[in-house]
mmCIF file of C-alpha atoms in Angstrom:
data_model
loop_
_atom_site.group_PDB
_atom_site.id
_atom_site.type_symbol
_atom_site.label_atom_id
_atom_site.label_comp_id
_atom_site.label_asym_id
_atom_site.label_seq_id
_atom_site.Cartn_x
_atom_site.Cartn_y
_atom_site.Cartn_z
ATOM 1 C CA GLN A 1 90.691 92.945 98.466
ATOM 2 C CA LEU A 2 89.934 94.203 101.950
ATOM 3 C CA LEU A 3 89.909 97.782 100.735
ATOM 4 C CA ARG A 4 87.492 96.948 97.920
ATOM 5 C CA HIS A 5 85.302 95.167 100.445
ATOM 6 C CA ARG A 6 85.329 98.242 102.707
ATOM 7 C CA LEU A 7 84.511 100.506 99.764
ATOM 8 C CA LYS A 8 81.583 98.274 98.860
ATOM 9 C CA ILE A 9 80.262 98.285 102.420
ATOM 10 C CA TYR A 10 80.602 102.052 102.635
ATOM 11 C CA SER A 11 78.940 102.761 99.313
ATOM 12 C CA ASN A 12 76.050 100.339 99.931
ATOM 13 C CA SER A 13 75.267 101.654 103.388
ATOM 14 C CA GLN A 14 71.706 102.725 103.904
ATOM 15 C CA GLY A 15 70.540 103.682 107.350
ATOM 16 C CA GLY A 16 70.499 106.067 110.254
ATOM 17 C CA SER A 17 73.182 107.979 112.041
ATOM 18 C CA MET A 18 74.059 105.018 114.282
ATOM 19 C CA ASP A 19 75.096 103.032 111.228
ATOM 20 C CA ILE A 20 77.230 105.922 110.036
ATOM 21 C CA LYS A 21 78.741 106.321 113.491
ATOM 22 C CA ALA A 22 79.568 102.611 113.598
ATOM 23 C CA GLN A 23 81.090 102.821 110.129
ATOM 24 C CA HIS A 24 83.241 105.772 111.133
ATOM 25 C CA LYS A 25 84.408 103.919 114.235
ATOM 26 C CA GLU A 26 85.246 100.825 112.174
ATOM 27 C CA LEU A 27 87.135 102.896 109.601
ATOM 28 C CA LYS A 28 89.041 104.638 112.382
ATOM 29 C CA LYS A 29 90.135 101.266 113.794
ATOM 30 C CA GLU A 30 91.193 100.128 110.333
ATOM 31 C CA VAL A 31 93.238 103.306 109.734
ATOM 32 C CA ASN A 32 94.946 102.956 113.114
ATOM 33 C CA LYS A 33 95.806 99.329 112.335
ATOM 34 C CA LEU A 34 97.255 100.286 108.950
ATOM 35 C CA GLU A 35 99.274 103.120 110.495
ATOM 36 C CA GLU A 36 100.773 100.651 112.963
ATOM 37 C CA GLN A 37 101.779 98.437 110.022
ATOM 38 C CA ARG A 38 103.266 101.499 108.345
ATOM 39 C CA ASN A 39 105.818 101.785 111.144
ATOM 40 C CA ASN A 40 107.430 98.577 109.847
ATOM 41 C CA ASP A 41 106.387 98.568 106.189
ATOM 42 C CA ARG A 42 107.187 101.797 104.334
ATOM 43 C CA SER A 43 105.946 100.584 100.954
ATOM 44 C CA PHE A 44 104.045 102.802 98.569
ATOM 45 C CA SER A 45 101.122 100.381 98.360
ATOM 46 C CA LEU A 46 100.528 100.553 102.104
ATOM 47 C CA TRP A 47 100.702 104.338 101.954
ATOM 48 C CA GLN A 48 98.032 104.292 99.233
ATOM 49 C CA LYS A 49 95.771 102.051 101.329
ATOM 50 C CA ILE A 50 96.098 104.363 104.315
ATOM 51 C CA LYS A 51 95.349 107.393 102.154
ATOM 52 C CA GLU A 52 92.210 105.779 100.689
ATOM 53 C CA MET A 53 90.970 104.605 104.089
ATOM 54 C CA LYS A 54 91.465 108.085 105.546
ATOM 55 C CA LYS A 55 89.377 109.528 102.717
ATOM 56 C CA LEU A 56 86.599 107.061 103.485
ATOM 57 C CA LYS A 57 86.827 107.867 107.170
ATOM 58 C CA LEU A 58 86.549 111.575 106.444
ATOM 59 C CA GLN A 59 83.527 110.988 104.189
ATOM 60 C CA ALA A 60 81.835 109.014 106.967
ATOM 61 C CA LYS A 61 82.598 111.780 109.457
ATOM 62 C CA ASP A 62 81.216 114.434 107.116
ATOM 63 C CA LYS A 63 78.078 112.349 106.632
ATOM 64 C CA LEU A 64 77.747 111.924 110.384
ATOM 65 C CA ASN A 65 78.124 115.652 111.045
ATOM 66 C CA ALA A 66 75.657 116.522 108.276
ATOM 67 C CA LYS A 67 72.812 114.746 110.070
#
């Protein structure tokens, strides 16, 4: 659910570089939080969530650097 919500926010984003920078920062926090959880929970589903969030974070960073 949370991941779908994040995907929706990311895909619907319209705005300047500050919005993209804020999104990247938010995604970075989310990835760090998930990686902390990963230390205790080694499930495949958590690994998938981390992988998808990292992809989103990288897309936001690429978008930020493109401007």
